[in-house]
Structures are given as structure tokens and as C-alpha cells.
CSV table of C-alpha atoms in Angstrom, one decimal:
chain,number,residue,atom,x,y,z
A,1,MET,CA,-0.1,0.1,-0.2
A,2,ARG,CA,3.0,2.2,0.8
A,3,ARG,CA,4.6,1.5,-2.4
A,4,THR,CA,1.4,2.3,-4.4
A,5,ILE,CA,1.0,5.7,-2.7
A,6,GLY,CA,4.7,6.5,-3.3
A,7,ARG,CA,4.4,5.7,-6.9
A,8,LEU,CA,1.1,7.7,-7.2
A,9,VAL,CA,3.1,10.8,-5.6
A,10,CYS,CA,5.9,10.4,-7.8
A,11,LEU,CA,3.8,10.2,-11.1
A,12,PHE,CA,1.5,13.2,-10.1
A,13,ALA,CA,4.9,15.1,-9.5
A,14,SER,CA,6.2,13.9,-12.6
A,15,LEU,CA,3.1,15.0,-14.6
A,16,VAL,CA,2.6,18.4,-12.7
A,17,LEU,CA,6.0,19.5,-12.2
A,18,GLY,CA,7.3,17.8,-15.3
A,19,ASN,CA,5.0,19.2,-17.8
A,20,GLY,CA,4.6,22.5,-15.8
A,21,LEU,CA,8.2,23.9,-14.7
A,22,TYR,CA,10.3,21.7,-16.1
A,23,ALA,CA,9.0,22.4,-19.7
A,24,ARG,CA,9.7,25.8,-19.6
A,25,CYS,CA,13.3,25.6,-18.5
A,26,GLY,CA,15.9,23.7,-16.9
A,27,LEU,CA,17.2,19.9,-17.9
A,28,PRO,CA,15.4,18.3,-20.7
A,29,GLN,CA,12.0,16.8,-19.5
A,30,ASP,CA,12.5,13.2,-20.0
A,31,PHE,CA,15.5,13.2,-17.9
A,32,MET,CA,13.7,15.1,-14.8
A,33,ALA,CA,11.0,12.7,-15.3
A,34,LEU,CA,13.4,9.9,-14.8
A,35,VAL,CA,14.6,11.4,-11.8
A,36,ASP,CA,11.0,11.7,-10.5
A,37,SER,CA,10.4,7.7,-11.2
A,38,LEU,CA,13.7,7.0,-9.6
A,39,TYR,CA,12.5,8.7,-6.3
A,40,VAL,CA,10.3,5.5,-5.7
A,41,THR,CA,13.2,3.2,-5.4
A,42,THR,CA,14.4,5.4,-2.4
A,43,LEU,CA,11.6,5.0,-0.2
A,44,PRO,CA,11.7,2.7,2.7
A,45,ASP,CA,11.4,-1.0,1.5
A,46,GLY,CA,11.2,0.7,-1.9
A,47,GLY,CA,11.7,-1.3,-5.0
A,48,ALA,CA,10.8,-1.5,-8.3
A,49,ASP,CA,8.2,-4.1,-10.1
A,50,SER,CA,8.7,-5.6,-13.4
A,51,ALA,CA,6.8,-2.9,-15.1
A,52,LEU,CA,8.6,0.0,-13.4
A,53,ALA,CA,11.9,-1.7,-13.9
A,54,GLN,CA,11.3,-1.9,-17.6
A,55,ARG,CA,10.2,1.5,-17.9
A,56,LEU,CA,13.1,3.0,-16.2
A,57,GLY,CA,15.3,1.2,-18.5
A,58,ARG,CA,13.3,2.3,-21.4
A,59,ASP,CA,13.5,6.0,-20.2
A,60,ALA,CA,17.0,6.0,-19.5
A,61,ALA,CA,17.9,4.7,-23.0
A,62,ALA,CA,15.5,7.5,-24.2
A,63,VAL,CA,17.2,10.5,-22.7
A,64,ASP,CA,18.9,12.5,-25.7
A,65,MET,CA,22.5,13.4,-24.2
A,66,LYS,CA,23.4,15.0,-27.2
A,67,LYS,CA,20.8,17.9,-26.0
A,68,VAL,CA,21.9,17.7,-22.4
A,69,SER,CA,25.4,18.2,-23.1
A,70,SER,CA,24.7,20.9,-25.7
A,71,LYS,CA,22.5,22.7,-22.9
A,72,LEU,CA,25.4,22.4,-20.3
A,73,PHE,CA,27.9,23.5,-22.8
A,74,SER,CA,26.0,26.8,-23.6
A,75,LEU,CA,25.7,27.7,-19.8
A,76,GLY,CA,29.4,27.0,-19.1
A,77,LEU,CA,28.2,23.6,-17.2
A,78,SER,CA,30.0,21.0,-19.3
A,79,ASP,CA,31.7,19.8,-16.2
A,80,ARG,CA,28.4,19.0,-14.5
A,81,ARG,CA,27.5,16.1,-17.0
A,82,ASP,CA,28.9,13.4,-14.6
A,83,ARG,CA,25.7,14.1,-12.4
A,84,VAL,CA,23.5,13.2,-15.6
A,85,ASP,CA,25.8,10.0,-16.1
A,86,SER,CA,25.2,8.9,-12.7
A,87,ILE,CA,21.5,9.1,-12.8
A,88,LEU,CA,21.4,7.0,-16.1
A,89,ASN,CA,23.6,4.5,-14.7
A,90,GLU,CA,21.4,4.2,-11.3
A,91,ALA,CA,18.3,3.8,-13.6
A,92,GLN,CA,20.2,1.3,-15.7
A,93,SER,CA,21.0,-0.7,-12.5
A,94,VAL,CA,17.7,-0.4,-10.9
A,95,ALA,CA,16.1,-1.8,-14.2
A,96,GLN,CA,18.3,-4.8,-14.2
A,97,THR,CA,18.1,-5.4,-10.3
A,98,GLY,CA,14.7,-4.3,-9.2
A,99,ARG,CA,16.0,-2.1,-6.4
A,100,ALA,CA,18.7,0.5,-5.7
A,101,GLN,CA,21.9,-0.8,-4.1
A,102,SER,CA,22.0,2.2,-1.9
A,103,PRO,CA,18.7,4.3,-1.7
A,104,CYS,CA,20.5,7.1,0.5
A,105,LEU,CA,23.1,7.5,-1.9
A,106,LEU,CA,20.7,7.6,-4.8
A,107,ARG,CA,18.7,10.0,-3.1
A,108,GLU,CA,21.6,12.4,-2.7
A,109,LYS,CA,22.3,11.9,-6.3
A,110,LEU,CA,18.7,12.8,-7.4
A,111,LYS,CA,19.0,16.0,-5.1
A,112,ARG,CA,22.2,17.0,-6.7
A,113,ALA,CA,20.5,16.4,-10.2
A,114,GLU,CA,17.7,18.7,-8.9
A,115,ARG,CA,20.1,21.4,-7.8
A,116,LEU,CA,21.7,21.2,-11.3
A,117,ASN,CA,18.3,21.6,-12.8
A,118,ASP,CA,17.5,24.5,-11.0
A,119,MET,CA,20.6,26.3,-11.7
A,120,VAL,CA,20.4,25.5,-15.7
A,121,CYS,CA,16.9,27.1,-15.1
A,122,ASN,CA,18.3,30.2,-13.5
A,123,LEU,CA,21.0,30.7,-15.9
A,124,GLU,CA,18.4,30.3,-19.0
A,125,ARG,CA,16.4,33.0,-17.3
A,126,ILE,CA,19.2,35.4,-17.0
A,127,GLN,CA,20.5,34.6,-20.4
A,128,GLU,CA,16.8,35.3,-22.0
A,129,LYS,CA,16.8,38.7,-20.1
A,130,GLN,CA,20.0,40.0,-21.5
A,131,SER,CA,19.1,39.0,-25.1
A,132,PRO,CA,15.4,38.0,-25.1
A,133,SER,CA,15.1,37.7,-29.2
A,134,GLN,CA,17.9,35.3,-29.2
A,135,SER,CA,18.6,31.7,-27.8
A,136,ALA,CA,21.7,30.3,-26.5
A,137,SER,CA,22.2,28.2,-29.4
A,138,ASP,CA,21.6,30.9,-31.7
A,139,ILE,CA,24.0,33.4,-30.4
A,140,GLY,CA,26.9,31.2,-31.3
A,141,GLN,CA,25.6,30.5,-34.6
A,142,LYS,CA,25.0,34.2,-35.4
A,143,GLN,CA,28.4,35.3,-34.1
A,144,ASP,CA,30.0,32.9,-36.4
A,145,SER,CA,27.9,33.8,-39.6
A,146,VAL,CA,28.7,37.5,-39.2
A,147,ALA,CA,31.5,38.7,-41.8
A,148,LEU,CA,33.9,41.4,-40.5
A,149,PRO,CA,33.9,44.2,-42.8
A,150,PHE,CA,37.9,45.0,-41.8
A,151,ASP,CA,40.7,43.6,-39.8
A,152,LEU,CA,40.0,44.1,-36.3
A,153,SER,CA,44.1,44.2,-35.8
A,154,ASN,CA,44.1,47.8,-37.6
A,155,LEU,CA,40.9,49.2,-35.6
A,156,GLY,CA,43.0,50.9,-33.2
A,157,THR,CA,45.0,52.8,-35.7
A,158,THR,CA,42.2,53.5,-37.8
A,159,ALA,CA,40.2,55.0,-35.1
A,160,ARG,CA,43.0,57.2,-33.8
A,161,ILE,CA,43.6,58.4,-37.3
A,162,ALA,CA,39.8,59.2,-38.0
A,163,GLY,CA,39.5,60.6,-34.4
A,164,LEU,CA,42.5,63.0,-35.1
A,165,LEU,CA,40.8,64.0,-38.3
A,166,MET,CA,37.5,64.7,-36.7
A,167,VAL,CA,39.4,66.8,-34.0
A,168,MET,CA,41.0,68.8,-36.7
A,169,GLY,CA,37.9,69.4,-38.7
A,170,ALA,CA,36.2,70.4,-35.6
A,171,LEU,CA,38.9,72.7,-34.4
A,172,VAL,CA,39.1,74.5,-38.1
A,173,THR,CA,35.3,74.8,-38.1
A,174,PHE,CA,35.5,76.2,-34.6
A,175,LEU,CA,38.4,78.8,-35.4
A,176,PHE,CA,36.2,79.8,-38.5
A,177,VAL,CA,33.0,80.2,-36.9
A,178,LEU,CA,34.9,82.4,-34.1
A,179,ARG,CA,36.5,84.3,-36.5
A,180,SER,CA,33.3,85.3,-38.3
A,181,ALA,CA,31.2,85.7,-34.8
A,182,TRP,CA,34.2,88.2,-34.0
A,183,SER,CA,33.9,90.0,-36.9
A,184,LEU,CA,30.2,90.5,-36.7
A,185,ALA,CA,30.5,91.6,-33.1
A,186,VAL,CA,33.0,94.1,-33.9
A,187,ARG,CA,30.8,95.8,-36.4
A,188,HIS,CA,27.7,95.4,-34.5
A,189,PHE,CA,29.1,96.8,-31.2
A,190,ASN,CA,31.5,99.5,-32.7
A,191,SER,CA,28.8,100.3,-35.4
A,192,GLN,CA,31.3,101.4,-38.0
A,193,ARG,CA,29.8,103.5,-40.8
A,194,THR,CA,31.1,105.0,-44.3
A,195,CYS,CA,30.8,108.6,-44.3
A,196,ARG,CA,32.5,111.9,-45.7
A,197,VAL,CA,32.8,114.5,-42.7
A,198,SER,CA,35.0,117.5,-42.6
A,199,ALA,CA,37.6,117.1,-40.0
A,200,ALA,CA,41.0,118.2,-38.7
A,201,VAL,CA,43.9,116.5,-37.1
A,202,GLU,CA,45.8,118.4,-34.3
A,203,GLN,CA,48.9,117.8,-32.2
A,204,GLY,CA,50.4,120.8,-30.5
A,205,LEU,CA,50.6,123.6,-33.0
A,206,ASP,CA,50.6,121.3,-36.0
A,207,VAL,CA,46.8,121.1,-37.8
A,208,ILE,CA,46.2,119.0,-40.5
A,209,ASP,CA,43.1,119.1,-42.5
A,210,GLY,CA,41.0,116.3,-44.2
A,211,HIS,CA,38.0,114.4,-43.6
A,212,ILE,CA,36.5,111.3,-42.0
A,213,THR,CA,35.8,108.5,-44.0
A,214,VAL,CA,34.8,105.7,-41.6
A,215,LEU,CA,33.3,106.4,-38.3
A,216,GLY,CA,33.0,103.9,-35.4
A,217,LYS,CA,32.4,104.2,-31.8
A,218,GLY,CA,36.0,103.0,-31.1
A,219,ALA,CA,37.8,104.6,-33.8
A,220,CYS,CA,37.7,106.5,-37.0
A,221,ARG,CA,39.3,106.4,-40.6
A,222,PHE,CA,41.0,110.0,-41.5
A,223,ARG,CA,42.1,111.1,-45.0
A,224,PRO,CA,44.3,114.1,-45.3
A,225,VAL,CA,43.5,116.6,-48.1
A,226,ASN,CA,46.6,115.5,-50.1
A,227,GLU,CA,49.8,113.6,-50.0
A,228,GLY,CA,52.1,116.2,-48.1
A,229,ALA,CA,49.0,116.5,-45.2
A,230,TYR,CA,49.4,112.3,-45.3
A,231,ASP,CA,53.3,112.8,-44.6
A,232,ARG,CA,52.7,115.2,-41.8
A,233,VAL,CA,50.1,112.8,-40.1
A,234,VAL,CA,52.5,109.9,-40.3
A,235,ALA,CA,54.9,112.1,-39.1
A,236,LEU,CA,53.1,113.0,-36.0
A,237,ASN,CA,54.4,111.6,-32.4
A,238,ALA,CA,52.7,108.4,-31.8
A,239,ASP,CA,53.4,108.5,-28.4
A,240,ARG,CA,51.3,111.7,-27.7
A,241,THR,CA,47.6,112.2,-28.1
A,242,ILE,CA,46.4,113.3,-31.3
A,243,TYR,CA,43.3,115.1,-31.2
A,244,VAL,CA,40.6,115.0,-33.9
A,245,ILE,CA,38.4,118.1,-34.4
A,246,VAL,CA,35.0,117.2,-36.0
A,247,ALA,CA,31.4,118.7,-36.0
A,248,GLY,CA,32.3,120.7,-32.9
A,249,HIS,CA,34.2,118.0,-30.9
A,250,ARG,CA,37.8,117.8,-29.9
A,251,LEU,CA,38.2,113.8,-29.6
A,252,PRO,CA,41.7,112.4,-28.3
A,253,THR,CA,42.9,109.6,-30.1
A,254,GLN,CA,46.2,107.8,-31.1
A,255,LEU,CA,47.6,106.5,-34.5
A,256,SER,CA,46.7,102.9,-35.0
A,257,ASP,CA,47.8,102.4,-38.9
A,258,ALA,CA,48.8,103.9,-42.0
A,259,HIS,CA,47.3,102.7,-45.3
A,260,GLY,CA,49.2,105.1,-48.0
A,261,VAL,CA,46.5,107.5,-48.3
A,262,PHE,CA,44.4,107.4,-44.9
A,263,VAL,CA,45.2,106.6,-41.3
A,264,ASP,CA,43.2,104.7,-38.6
A,265,LEU,CA,42.9,106.6,-35.5
A,266,VAL,CA,41.8,105.0,-32.2
A,267,PHE,CA,39.5,107.1,-29.7
A,268,SER,CA,41.0,107.2,-26.3
A,269,TRP,CA,37.5,106.1,-25.1
A,270,PRO,CA,34.7,104.9,-27.2
A,271,LEU,CA,32.0,107.4,-28.3
A,272,ILE,CA,28.6,107.5,-27.1
A,273,SER,CA,25.7,106.9,-29.6
A,274,ALA,CA,24.7,110.5,-29.5
A,275,THR,CA,28.0,111.9,-30.1
A,276,GLN,CA,28.4,109.1,-33.2
A,277,CYS,CA,25.0,110.3,-34.6
A,278,GLU,CA,25.9,114.0,-34.4
A,279,ILE,CA,29.0,113.5,-36.1
A,280,LEU,CA,27.3,111.4,-39.0
A,281,GLU,CA,24.5,114.0,-39.4
A,282,ALA,CA,27.4,116.5,-40.9
A,283,SER,CA,28.3,113.9,-43.4
A,284,ARG,CA,28.1,115.0,-47.1
A,285,LEU,CA,27.3,111.3,-48.0
A,286,LYS,CA,24.7,109.0,-46.6
A,287,PRO,CA,26.0,106.9,-43.8
A,288,GLN,CA,26.1,103.3,-44.4
A,289,MET,CA,27.1,100.2,-42.7
A,290,LEU,CA,30.6,99.6,-43.3
A,291,GLN,CA,31.5,96.3,-45.6
A,292,SER,CA,33.6,93.5,-44.2
A,293,GLY,CA,37.2,93.6,-44.9
A,294,THR,CA,37.6,97.2,-44.4
A,295,SER,CA,36.8,97.7,-40.5
A,296,ILE,CA,39.1,99.6,-38.4
A,297,ALA,CA,41.6,97.5,-36.0
A,298,TYR,CA,41.6,99.1,-32.6
A,299,LEU,CA,44.8,98.2,-31.3
A,300,LYS,CA,47.8,100.7,-30.8
A,301,THR,CA,50.7,99.2,-32.8
A,302,ARG,CA,52.9,100.8,-30.1
A,303,ARG,CA,51.4,98.7,-27.1
A,304,SER,CA,50.7,95.2,-28.8
A,305,PRO,CA,53.2,92.9,-30.6
A,306,TRP,CA,50.3,91.1,-31.6
A,307,PHE,CA,48.7,93.7,-33.8
A,308,SER,CA,49.0,92.3,-37.3
A,309,MET,CA,47.7,88.9,-35.8
A,310,TRP,CA,44.7,90.6,-34.1
A,311,ARG,CA,44.4,92.7,-37.2
A,312,SER,CA,44.3,89.5,-39.5
A,313,ILE,CA,41.1,88.3,-37.5
A,314,THR,CA,39.2,91.3,-36.9
A,315,ALA,CA,39.7,93.4,-39.7
A,316,ARG,CA,39.7,90.9,-42.7
């Protein structure tokens, strides 16, 4: 009676657990069904009748060891195959003798097999979460079938060269944008405009007539009346203040640059908008915003050795 109840319990566990849990993950279902059947022979006074012995032998022979080995290998558990082999050997032994030689030892082997099944199941679930669209066997096949477009040994050098070219390109682009932005900012904030306003340059007792052709808030471009007047302006002491007399204003400046026909003069302090507008109202030509390439550089050559570089950025 006890043997019959044990068999029924094992069969029920085989049907419920085997078809439910083990079908989803873990070792193959036919192997785990064999494990459940072997538990009958570990019960007190347990043994296997002829029908159970035949079934154990048949189930042990039906276990697909290639499938078991493949699953263990894909999960890095190939060294645990001996547990599966041990269970199969025990099943064959019980099928021949009708009972387990050591029920306690067999029960321990069955528990080890169940722990292995749980481990396989957990690893499969982890693997499924990491790559839900790929099975463990598909990953290796897809990796083997991917054709590399280039030699991986050259990846480091190629990547460094590409990165260097990208950095250089980005730097050149940044400098170009910075130069353009600075030029626009200088033109906007200094509000340089072309005009023709009668003016004179004064230093001490020397007064030179001419007219202003470009007026900004920070500087102006003065054109003397003739070549002689131009030579006199260039000969002025650049270390002393040069005054520009225009539209009733006497503005202190310093010589910035000479261009053969006209000179650039930098105001000692920027003009306010009202003063600039008042001077432009006296222009005989309609004032217009200065075109790029002709703007006035606002650095004094006597104080900055970098004047030429600064001018190449801001004035061209």
C-alpha cells in the first residue's frame, strides 16, 4: 500500500512538475521525469516491480544526451555532466536488479540532479533577460556567421587617425566660426559706418585738414587733403595724443595704422551713440554700414606686438 501511494505521488509530481515547470526551463523533461521515477526506489522498503523496472530502462535509454550536453555546454556547465551520467547508470542498475543498491546515496544523487536543474533554469532565465530575442544556441551561430568588414587588428590605428581628423576638422570649423562671429560682433558693437565728414587732426601747433571716411564708436579713418598732409600725419609723434576736431568736438585719439592714403585713429574712449549720430549728421554722403574687409583695427601698434595677428582676425 505504501509503495502504491509513493508511486502515485511520484507520477503526480512527474505530470505536474515535469509538464509545468521543467517544460519551460532547465534540463530536458525526459531526464527530469526519470529523476522523479527513481525517487520511488529510495522509499523505505522501496523497490521496482517488473513494469517500473522496464520503464526505467526504457526512459534511461530514451534520454537525449546530445541535447543535455549541448545545454550544459552553452551555459558553461559542461563539467556537471557527470551528475546526469550517474543518474542514467543508476536507472540502468535498478532496471536490471529491481532495487537501488544504496537508496540513501541514490537520493543524494537525485537531489544533486535537481539542484543542477535549478541552476540551469536560473542561468537560462538570466540569459533570456539579457538577449530576449536570441536563444543560447542561436548566439554562437549568429556570431560565427557575421562577416567582419575589416581587419580588427587595424582598428586601433584606424580609429586614432579618424579621431585625429575629426578633431582637426572640428578645430578648423570652430576657428572659422569664431572669426566670423568676432567680425560681426566688432561691426555691430562698434557700429562702423562709411561717411564723408570734414575734420582736422591736431597735435600741438600742427593742424592738418582732411575728412573722416569711416566712423565707429571706437575708432575712425582719417584721410588728409593731399599727400603732403598725409606725410605730416604719419610724422606725428605716435606716443602723444592726437586730437580729431570734427562737428564741434575735440576727440583724443592715437595713431593705429597708416594705409598710404589714410590713417586709422583709435579714440581714447569709445564714443557714445549720441556723439556718433551728431557727427554722422554732418556727413556729405549718406552713412552706410561698413562692409566686411575694410573695418578698423582698434589696437595701438606701439603697445601690442600682436597687432598684425589681431588685425588679420578682426579686420579681414
